[in-house]
């Protein structure tokens, strides 16, 4: 029985301008199974799935690979900018008596590999049929490990945009793509934000495959999965979702995958940060709901805990989720030392973080209300006169600290020392001597700043800085009730936050005694028998 011909019903988009009683006829075309237009009057299929709109017909035409090399070049001029963009190269050659075209981006092509491929193809013998030449090239003559047969032009263009090279053959409606690409890449080195005294010195880079390999080196488990997704209608950014198949919660994986696939955007030029805002949707909340890490050992440790790790191409940071507030206060240095030292370092870090939040409001409260000073602390408070109110001094000093931090980031390294000296003279000497600032204001602000810099998560430290300003202003306006209410609202606000249905303040709220003990004490490695219950792992056993 003959196959019914497909059809496309093409209707006019504008309303009919015909007089009443003379309706305008629909414009119809007959399309066969290969996309060719048939004469009118042929039998039409009754299957609605075979009815194509005008846009679908146009897309169908652009997806087809023409057997004519000249037509292929014209299609590439429209789709990829051939003969317009200087880095798009289409090299025409003859191998085995068949006219061949090689398409690649000049900056992505790995010259040595492509030269070897072309040298091998030059030995091809002439055949009578083009399909025999195609199969000969695909199966025998192309000496490369990553070769793919492609039937759609859009897929060819997408692969070439990723850096691959594509071969077109005269008389053939398929192409061959070769993954012979090279990216500009820097060498792996220790991340600046997560340094350790002892430990690995390799860190993530901007190349996705390198980052995946760094994790693979630490987890040689065949059940470690790296799913590749693409985000961005224009950028086609590669996004890799990593997890351990028999540990991670499958509902979490499906939820994250659906979120990533549902992102509708032109592109992700800012990589993982824009992806985070797209899949988390936290709005204006300053507190991070995912953890960033540039260390492959940290990412591997979280994979073993049942987390999902997302790696975005062109970014040196991996995104870990779900996370809680207490995930952001842990550091690799604690696990590079013995349990006693690790616990001590953890408590010192906690003390610095608490000081960065509450030291300034408490000092301001005791200075403005001397009756609140505990016995033995009567010396607290400025001893000299000052011209500006204390609250104004704190706000100006906070802004000045942020300005110095930003200046340090943007100042070239040879000039950073000079910038530090200028800042120290302006704030430490002139500002105090002229009476603009009080010595104690600078002292306590420095302690709070040190606590901020001691926070492992850079995003959490910025959020705590905003919280400190709010607590300080509330204390200045409403005194004791202001500090109490603002602190309570801060805890409540963090409690209602959730990261992929994970309570942000767990295991403090809701309280989980064993997990909270692990937060306070860095236990020995062999004493950690089970994984944290917050990730709802399929296998919660660490040690067997």
Coordinates of C-alpha atoms in Angstrom, one line a residue:
X1 CA 0.0 0.0 0.0
X2 CA 1.4 3.4 -1.0
X3 CA 2.3 5.8 1.7
X4 CA -0.1 8.7 1.9
X5 CA 1.5 12.1 1.0
X6 CA 2.0 14.6 3.8
X7 CA 0.4 18.0 3.3
X8 CA 0.8 21.5 4.6
X9 CA -2.1 23.8 5.0
X10 CA -0.9 27.4 4.6
X11 CA -3.5 29.9 5.6
X12 CA -3.4 33.6 5.0
X13 CA -2.6 35.6 8.2
X14 CA -4.7 38.6 7.3
X15 CA -8.6 38.7 7.5
X16 CA -10.4 38.3 4.2
X17 CA -11.0 41.5 2.2
X18 CA -13.5 39.8 -0.2
X19 CA -17.1 41.1 -0.4
X20 CA -19.7 39.3 1.6
X21 CA -20.9 36.2 -0.1
X22 CA -17.5 35.7 -1.7
X23 CA -15.2 34.1 0.9
X24 CA -11.5 34.0 0.2
X25 CA -10.1 30.5 -0.6
X26 CA -7.4 29.0 1.6
X27 CA -4.0 28.7 0.1
X28 CA -3.0 25.0 0.2
X29 CA 0.1 23.1 -0.8
X30 CA 0.7 19.3 -1.1
X31 CA 3.9 18.2 0.5
X32 CA 5.2 14.6 0.0
X33 CA 7.1 12.5 2.5
X34 CA 10.4 14.1 1.4
X35 CA 9.2 17.7 1.6
X36 CA 8.6 18.3 -2.1
X37 CA 5.6 20.3 -3.3
X38 CA 3.1 18.2 -5.2
X39 CA 0.5 19.3 -7.8
X40 CA -2.9 20.2 -6.3
X41 CA -5.6 17.6 -6.4
X42 CA -3.6 14.8 -4.9
X43 CA -5.1 12.8 -2.1
X44 CA -4.6 14.5 1.2
X45 CA -3.8 12.7 4.5
X46 CA -6.5 12.8 7.2
X47 CA -3.9 12.6 10.0
X48 CA -3.7 16.0 11.7
X49 CA -0.1 15.3 12.8
X50 CA 0.9 15.5 9.1
X51 CA -0.5 19.0 8.6
X52 CA 2.3 21.6 8.6
X53 CA 2.0 25.3 9.2
X54 CA 4.0 27.8 7.1
X55 CA 6.6 28.2 9.9
X56 CA 6.9 24.4 10.3
X57 CA 7.4 24.1 6.6
X58 CA 10.2 26.7 6.6
X59 CA 11.9 24.9 9.5
X60 CA 11.6 21.6 7.7
X61 CA 13.4 23.1 4.6
X62 CA 16.2 24.6 6.7
X63 CA 16.8 21.3 8.5
X64 CA 17.3 19.3 5.3
X65 CA 20.9 18.8 4.1
X66 CA 21.1 19.4 0.4
X67 CA 23.0 16.9 -1.8
X68 CA 24.4 19.9 -3.7
X69 CA 27.5 21.5 -2.2
X70 CA 26.5 24.9 -3.8
X71 CA 23.1 24.8 -2.1
X72 CA 24.8 23.8 1.2
X73 CA 27.0 26.9 1.0
X74 CA 24.0 29.1 0.3
X75 CA 22.2 27.6 3.4
X76 CA 25.3 28.2 5.5
X77 CA 25.4 31.8 4.4
X78 CA 21.9 32.3 5.9
X79 CA 22.3 30.2 9.0
X80 CA 25.9 30.6 10.2
X81 CA 27.2 33.7 8.4
X82 CA 29.5 32.1 5.9
X83 CA 31.4 34.7 3.8
X84 CA 30.4 37.3 6.4
X85 CA 32.1 36.2 9.6
X86 CA 35.8 36.0 9.0
X87 CA 36.2 33.0 11.3
X88 CA 33.7 30.8 9.5
X89 CA 35.7 28.6 7.0
X90 CA 34.3 26.3 4.3
X91 CA 37.1 24.4 2.6
X92 CA 36.1 22.6 -0.6
X93 CA 38.2 19.6 -1.7
X94 CA 37.8 16.3 -3.7
X95 CA 38.4 13.0 -2.0
X96 CA 37.8 9.6 -3.7
X97 CA 36.3 11.4 -6.7
X98 CA 33.7 13.1 -4.5
X99 CA 33.4 16.8 -4.0
X100 CA 33.7 17.5 -0.3
X101 CA 33.2 20.6 1.9
X102 CA 34.8 21.0 5.4
X103 CA 33.1 23.5 7.7
X104 CA 34.7 24.8 10.9
X105 CA 35.3 27.9 13.0
X106 CA 38.9 29.0 12.7
X107 CA 39.4 29.7 16.4
X108 CA 38.0 26.3 17.5
X109 CA 39.7 24.0 15.0
X110 CA 42.5 21.8 16.3
X111 CA 44.9 22.0 13.4
X112 CA 46.9 18.9 14.1
X113 CA 43.9 16.6 14.2
X114 CA 42.2 18.0 11.1
X115 CA 45.4 17.8 9.1
X116 CA 45.7 14.1 10.0
X117 CA 42.1 13.6 9.0
X118 CA 42.6 15.3 5.6
X119 CA 45.8 13.4 5.0
X120 CA 44.1 10.1 5.6
X121 CA 41.2 11.1 3.3
X122 CA 43.6 11.8 0.5
X123 CA 44.2 8.1 0.2
X124 CA 40.5 7.4 -0.6
X125 CA 39.9 5.5 -3.8
X126 CA 37.3 6.7 -6.3
X127 CA 34.0 4.8 -6.0
X128 CA 31.0 4.7 -8.3
X129 CA 28.3 5.5 -5.7
X130 CA 28.3 8.5 -3.4
X131 CA 26.8 6.5 -0.6
X132 CA 29.8 4.0 -0.7
X133 CA 32.2 7.0 -0.4
X134 CA 30.2 8.3 2.6
X135 CA 30.3 5.0 4.4
X136 CA 34.0 4.5 3.5
X137 CA 34.8 7.9 5.1
X138 CA 32.6 7.3 8.2
X139 CA 33.7 3.8 9.0
X140 CA 37.3 3.5 7.8
X141 CA 39.1 6.7 6.7
X142 CA 38.4 9.3 9.4
X143 CA 41.0 8.5 12.2
X144 CA 39.2 10.1 15.1
X145 CA 37.5 8.8 18.3
X146 CA 34.5 11.1 18.2
X147 CA 32.7 11.0 14.8
X148 CA 29.0 11.3 14.3
X149 CA 26.6 11.0 11.3
X150 CA 24.1 13.9 11.2
X151 CA 20.9 14.2 9.1
X152 CA 19.8 17.7 10.0
X153 CA 21.4 21.0 9.0
X154 CA 20.4 22.7 12.3
X155 CA 22.2 20.0 14.2
X156 CA 25.3 20.4 12.1
X157 CA 25.2 24.2 12.7
X158 CA 24.8 23.6 16.5
X159 CA 27.7 21.2 16.6
X160 CA 30.0 23.5 14.6
X161 CA 29.0 26.4 17.0
X162 CA 30.3 24.2 19.8
X163 CA 33.6 23.9 18.1
X164 CA 33.3 20.7 16.0
X165 CA 34.1 20.4 12.3
X166 CA 31.6 19.1 9.7
X167 CA 32.1 17.3 6.4
X168 CA 29.6 17.6 3.6
X169 CA 29.6 15.3 0.5
X170 CA 28.2 15.9 -3.0
X171 CA 25.2 13.8 -3.6
X172 CA 24.7 12.9 0.1
X173 CA 22.0 14.2 2.4
X174 CA 24.0 13.5 5.6
X175 CA 27.0 15.1 7.1
X176 CA 29.8 13.8 9.3
X177 CA 30.8 15.9 12.4
X178 CA 34.2 15.5 14.1
X179 CA 34.8 16.6 17.7
X180 CA 38.2 18.1 16.9
X181 CA 38.0 21.3 18.9
X182 CA 40.2 23.3 21.2
X183 CA 39.2 26.0 23.6
X184 CA 41.3 28.9 25.0
X185 CA 41.9 27.6 28.6
X186 CA 44.1 28.5 31.6
X187 CA 45.8 25.9 33.7
X188 CA 44.2 24.6 36.9
X189 CA 45.4 26.4 40.1
X190 CA 44.2 26.9 43.6
X191 CA 41.1 29.1 43.9
X192 CA 41.7 32.5 45.6
X193 CA 38.5 32.3 47.7
X194 CA 39.0 28.7 49.1
X195 CA 42.7 28.4 49.9
X196 CA 43.9 25.7 52.3
X197 CA 47.2 25.3 54.1
X198 CA 47.4 21.6 53.2
X199 CA 45.4 20.1 50.4
X200 CA 45.0 20.0 46.7
X201 CA 46.0 23.0 44.7
X202 CA 43.9 22.3 41.6
X203 CA 40.7 24.2 41.0
X204 CA 38.0 24.5 38.4
X205 CA 38.6 26.5 35.2
X206 CA 36.4 27.9 32.5
X207 CA 36.3 24.7 30.4
X208 CA 33.5 22.3 31.3
X209 CA 35.2 19.1 30.2
X210 CA 38.2 19.9 32.4
X211 CA 36.0 20.5 35.4
X212 CA 34.2 17.2 34.8
X213 CA 37.5 15.4 34.6
X214 CA 38.7 16.9 37.9
X215 CA 35.6 15.4 39.6
X216 CA 36.0 12.0 37.8
X217 CA 39.5 11.8 39.1
X218 CA 38.2 11.8 42.6
X219 CA 35.1 9.7 42.1
X220 CA 35.9 6.7 40.0
X221 CA 32.4 5.3 40.4
X222 CA 30.5 4.2 37.2
X223 CA 27.3 5.4 38.9
X224 CA 28.5 9.0 38.9
X225 CA 26.4 10.6 36.1
X226 CA 27.1 13.8 34.2
X227 CA 24.0 14.8 32.2
X228 CA 24.5 17.4 29.5
X229 CA 21.9 20.0 28.9
X230 CA 21.7 23.2 26.7
X231 CA 20.4 26.5 27.8
X232 CA 19.9 29.7 25.8
X233 CA 18.2 30.2 22.5
X234 CA 21.3 32.0 21.1
X235 CA 24.2 31.1 23.4
X236 CA 23.4 27.3 23.5
X237 CA 25.4 27.2 26.8
X238 CA 26.4 23.7 27.9
X239 CA 25.2 22.9 31.4
X240 CA 26.3 19.7 33.1
X241 CA 24.3 18.2 36.0
X242 CA 26.3 15.8 38.1
X243 CA 25.0 13.3 40.7
X244 CA 25.6 9.8 42.0
X245 CA 22.8 7.6 40.7
X246 CA 22.3 5.2 43.6
X247 CA 22.7 7.9 46.3
X248 CA 20.8 11.0 45.1
X249 CA 17.1 11.5 45.5
X250 CA 15.5 10.9 42.1
X251 CA 12.8 13.5 42.7
X252 CA 15.5 16.1 43.3
X253 CA 17.2 15.2 40.0
X254 CA 14.0 15.4 38.0
X255 CA 13.1 18.7 39.6
X256 CA 16.5 20.3 38.8
X257 CA 16.4 18.9 35.3
X258 CA 12.9 20.2 34.6
X259 CA 13.9 23.6 35.9
X260 CA 17.0 23.8 33.7
X261 CA 15.0 22.7 30.6
X262 CA 12.3 25.2 31.4
X263 CA 14.7 28.2 31.2
X264 CA 13.7 30.5 28.3
X265 CA 16.4 33.0 27.7
X266 CA 18.6 34.3 24.9
X267 CA 21.8 33.2 26.6
X268 CA 23.8 32.9 29.8
X269 CA 26.8 35.2 29.3
X270 CA 27.2 35.4 33.1
X271 CA 27.1 31.6 33.3
X272 CA 26.1 30.0 36.7
X273 CA 24.8 33.2 38.4
X274 CA 22.1 33.8 35.7
X275 CA 21.3 30.1 35.8
X276 CA 20.9 30.2 39.6
X277 CA 18.4 33.1 39.3
X278 CA 16.5 31.3 36.6
X279 CA 16.1 28.0 38.4
X280 CA 16.0 29.2 42.1
X281 CA 13.9 32.3 41.7
X282 CA 14.7 33.8 45.1
X283 CA 14.0 37.3 44.0
X284 CA 15.5 40.1 46.1
X285 CA 16.7 37.8 48.9
X286 CA 20.4 38.6 49.7
X287 CA 21.1 35.2 51.2
X288 CA 22.4 32.5 48.8
X289 CA 20.2 29.4 48.4
X290 CA 23.0 27.5 46.5
X291 CA 26.6 27.0 47.4
X292 CA 29.4 27.9 45.0
X293 CA 32.7 26.2 45.1
X294 CA 35.8 26.3 42.9
X295 CA 37.3 23.2 44.5
X296 CA 36.7 19.8 42.9
X297 CA 37.3 18.0 46.2
X298 CA 34.5 20.0 47.8
X299 CA 32.2 19.2 44.8
X300 CA 33.1 15.5 45.1
X301 CA 32.4 15.5 48.8
X302 CA 28.9 17.0 48.3
X303 CA 28.1 14.4 45.6
X304 CA 28.8 11.7 48.1
X305 CA 26.4 13.4 50.4
X306 CA 23.6 13.2 47.8
X307 CA 23.7 16.7 46.5
X308 CA 23.4 17.7 42.8
X309 CA 26.3 19.7 41.3
X310 CA 25.7 21.9 38.3
X311 CA 28.7 22.9 36.1
X312 CA 28.2 25.6 33.5
X313 CA 30.6 26.0 30.6
X314 CA 32.8 29.2 30.8
X315 CA 32.5 29.3 34.6
X316 CA 35.2 28.3 37.1
X317 CA 32.5 27.7 39.9
X318 CA 30.3 24.7 40.5
X319 CA 26.8 25.2 41.9
X320 CA 25.8 22.8 44.7
X321 CA 22.2 22.3 45.7
X322 CA 20.2 21.9 47.9
X323 CA 22.1 23.8 50.6
X324 CA 21.3 25.2 54.0
X325 CA 22.7 28.2 55.9
X326 CA 25.2 26.0 57.6
X327 CA 26.6 24.6 54.4
X328 CA 27.9 28.1 53.7
X329 CA 29.9 28.3 57.0
X330 CA 32.0 25.2 56.4
X331 CA 35.5 25.2 54.9
X332 CA 37.8 22.6 53.5
X333 CA 40.5 23.6 55.9
X334 CA 38.5 22.1 58.8
X335 CA 38.7 18.7 57.2
X336 CA 42.4 19.0 56.2
X337 CA 43.3 19.1 59.9
X338 CA 42.7 16.6 62.7
X339 CA 39.3 16.7 64.4
X340 CA 40.5 18.7 67.4
X341 CA 42.1 21.4 65.4
X342 CA 39.2 21.3 62.9
X343 CA 36.7 21.9 65.6
X344 CA 38.7 24.8 67.1
X345 CA 39.0 26.4 63.7
X346 CA 35.2 26.0 63.2
X347 CA 34.4 27.7 66.5
X348 CA 36.8 30.5 65.8
X349 CA 35.0 31.0 62.4
X350 CA 31.6 31.0 64.1
X351 CA 32.8 33.5 66.6
X352 CA 34.0 35.8 63.9
X353 CA 30.7 35.5 62.0
X354 CA 28.7 36.3 65.1
X355 CA 30.9 39.3 65.8
X356 CA 30.5 40.6 62.3
X357 CA 26.7 40.6 62.9
X358 CA 26.1 41.7 66.5
X359 CA 29.3 43.4 67.8
X360 CA 28.5 46.8 66.4
X361 CA 24.8 46.9 67.4
X362 CA 25.7 45.8 71.0
X363 CA 28.5 48.3 71.4
X364 CA 26.2 51.1 70.1
X365 CA 23.5 50.0 72.5
X366 CA 25.8 50.1 75.5
X367 CA 27.3 53.4 74.5
X368 CA 24.0 55.1 74.1
X369 CA 22.6 53.4 77.2
X370 CA 25.4 53.3 79.8
X371 CA 23.2 51.5 82.3
X372 CA 23.4 48.4 80.2
X373 CA 27.1 48.0 80.6
X374 CA 28.0 44.9 82.6
X375 CA 30.3 45.3 85.7
X376 CA 33.9 45.6 84.7
X377 CA 33.1 47.0 81.2
X378 CA 32.6 50.6 82.2
X379 CA 35.6 51.6 80.0
X380 CA 33.6 50.8 76.9
X381 CA 32.7 53.9 75.0
X382 CA 34.4 56.9 73.4
X383 CA 36.6 59.0 75.8
X384 CA 37.0 62.0 73.5
X385 CA 34.5 64.4 71.9
X386 CA 33.3 63.7 68.4
X387 CA 31.5 65.9 65.8
X388 CA 29.4 63.3 63.9
X389 CA 26.8 61.0 65.5
X390 CA 28.0 57.5 66.1
X391 CA 25.4 56.0 63.7
X392 CA 26.7 58.3 60.9
X393 CA 30.2 57.3 61.7
X394 CA 29.4 53.6 61.4
X395 CA 27.5 54.1 58.1
X396 CA 30.3 56.2 56.6
X397 CA 32.9 53.7 57.8
X398 CA 30.9 50.7 56.3
X399 CA 30.7 52.5 53.0
X400 CA 34.4 53.4 53.1
X401 CA 35.3 49.7 53.8
X402 CA 33.2 48.6 50.8
X403 CA 34.9 51.2 48.7
X404 CA 38.3 50.0 49.7
X405 CA 37.3 46.4 49.0
X406 CA 36.1 47.3 45.5
X407 CA 39.2 49.5 44.9
X408 CA 41.4 46.5 45.9
X409 CA 39.6 44.3 43.3
X410 CA 40.0 46.9 40.5
X411 CA 43.5 48.1 41.4
X412 CA 46.4 46.5 39.5
X413 CA 48.7 44.5 41.7
X414 CA 51.7 46.8 41.5
X415 CA 49.5 49.7 42.8
X416 CA 47.6 47.7 45.5
X417 CA 50.2 48.5 48.2
X418 CA 50.0 52.2 47.5
X419 CA 46.2 52.0 47.7
X420 CA 46.3 50.3 51.1
X421 CA 48.6 53.0 52.4
X422 CA 46.4 55.7 51.2
X423 CA 43.3 54.1 52.8
X424 CA 45.1 53.6 56.1
X425 CA 46.3 57.2 56.3
X426 CA 42.9 58.6 55.3
X427 CA 40.8 56.5 57.7
X428 CA 43.3 55.6 60.4
X429 CA 45.0 58.9 60.9
X430 CA 43.4 61.9 59.3
X431 CA 39.8 60.9 60.0
X432 CA 40.4 60.3 63.7
X433 CA 42.6 63.3 64.3
X434 CA 40.1 65.7 62.7
X435 CA 37.3 64.3 64.9
X436 CA 35.3 62.7 62.1
X437 CA 35.7 59.3 63.6
X438 CA 36.2 57.8 67.1
X439 CA 39.0 55.3 67.7
X440 CA 36.6 52.7 69.0
X441 CA 34.4 53.0 65.9
X442 CA 37.4 52.1 63.7
X443 CA 38.4 49.3 66.1
X444 CA 35.1 47.6 66.3
X445 CA 34.4 48.0 62.6
X446 CA 37.8 46.4 61.9
X447 CA 36.8 43.4 64.1
X448 CA 33.5 43.1 62.3
X449 CA 35.2 43.3 58.9
X450 CA 37.6 40.5 59.9
X451 CA 34.7 38.4 60.9
X452 CA 33.1 39.1 57.5
X453 CA 36.3 38.1 55.7
X454 CA 36.5 34.9 57.8
X455 CA 33.1 33.8 56.4
X456 CA 33.9 30.9 53.9
X457 CA 31.1 31.9 51.5
X458 CA 31.6 35.2 49.8
X459 CA 27.9 35.5 49.0
X460 CA 27.0 34.8 52.7
X461 CA 29.5 37.5 53.9
X462 CA 27.9 40.1 51.6
X463 CA 24.4 39.2 52.9
X464 CA 25.6 39.4 56.5
X465 CA 27.0 42.9 55.8
X466 CA 23.6 44.1 54.8
X467 CA 22.0 42.4 57.9
X468 CA 24.6 44.2 60.1
X469 CA 23.6 47.6 58.8
X470 CA 19.9 46.8 59.3
X471 CA 20.5 45.7 62.9
X472 CA 22.6 48.8 63.6
X473 CA 20.0 51.2 62.2
X474 CA 17.2 49.4 64.1
X475 CA 19.2 49.6 67.3
X476 CA 19.9 53.3 66.8
X477 CA 16.2 54.1 66.3
X478 CA 14.4 51.8 68.7
X479 CA 17.1 50.9 71.2
X480 CA 16.7 47.5 72.9
X481 CA 13.3 46.6 71.3
X482 CA 14.8 47.5 67.9
X483 CA 17.7 45.0 68.3
X484 CA 15.5 42.2 69.7
X485 CA 12.8 42.6 67.0
X486 CA 15.2 43.0 64.1
X487 CA 17.2 39.9 65.3
X488 CA 14.0 37.9 65.7
X489 CA 12.8 38.9 62.2
X490 CA 16.2 38.0 60.8
X491 CA 15.9 34.4 62.2
X492 CA 12.3 34.1 61.1
X493 CA 13.2 35.3 57.6
X494 CA 16.0 32.7 57.3
X495 CA 13.7 30.0 58.7
X496 CA 11.1 30.5 56.0
X497 CA 13.6 30.3 53.2
X498 CA 13.8 27.1 51.3
X499 CA 16.2 25.6 48.7
X500 CA 14.5 23.0 46.6
X501 CA 12.1 22.2 49.5
X502 CA 14.9 22.1 52.0
X503 CA 14.6 24.2 55.2
X504 CA 17.3 26.8 55.1
X505 CA 18.0 26.8 58.9
X506 CA 18.1 23.0 59.2
X507 CA 19.3 21.3 61.5
X508 CA 18.7 24.3 63.9
X509 CA 15.1 24.8 62.7
X510 CA 13.6 22.2 62.5
X511 CA 15.9 20.8 65.1
X512 CA 17.9 17.6 64.4
X513 CA 20.2 16.7 67.3
X514 CA 22.7 14.4 65.5
X515 CA 23.0 16.7 62.5
X516 CA 23.4 19.8 64.7
X517 CA 26.1 18.0 66.6
X518 CA 27.9 17.6 63.3
X519 CA 27.6 21.3 62.7
X520 CA 29.2 22.1 66.0
X521 CA 31.9 19.4 66.2
X522 CA 34.1 18.2 63.4
X523 CA 34.0 14.5 64.0
X524 CA 36.6 11.9 62.9
X525 CA 36.2 10.6 59.4
X526 CA 35.5 7.0 60.4
X527 CA 32.9 8.1 63.0
X528 CA 30.7 9.6 60.3
X529 CA 28.7 6.4 59.5
X530 CA 25.6 7.9 57.8
X531 CA 24.8 10.7 55.4
X532 CA 22.8 13.8 56.3
X533 CA 19.1 13.1 56.1
X534 CA 18.3 16.5 54.5
X535 CA 19.2 15.2 51.0
X536 CA 16.8 12.2 51.3
X537 CA 19.4 9.9 49.9
X538 CA 18.6 6.4 48.5
X539 CA 21.6 5.0 50.3
X540 CA 22.4 6.8 53.6
X541 CA 25.4 4.6 54.6
X542 CA 28.8 6.2 54.4
X543 CA 31.0 3.4 56.0
X544 CA 30.5 -0.3 55.4

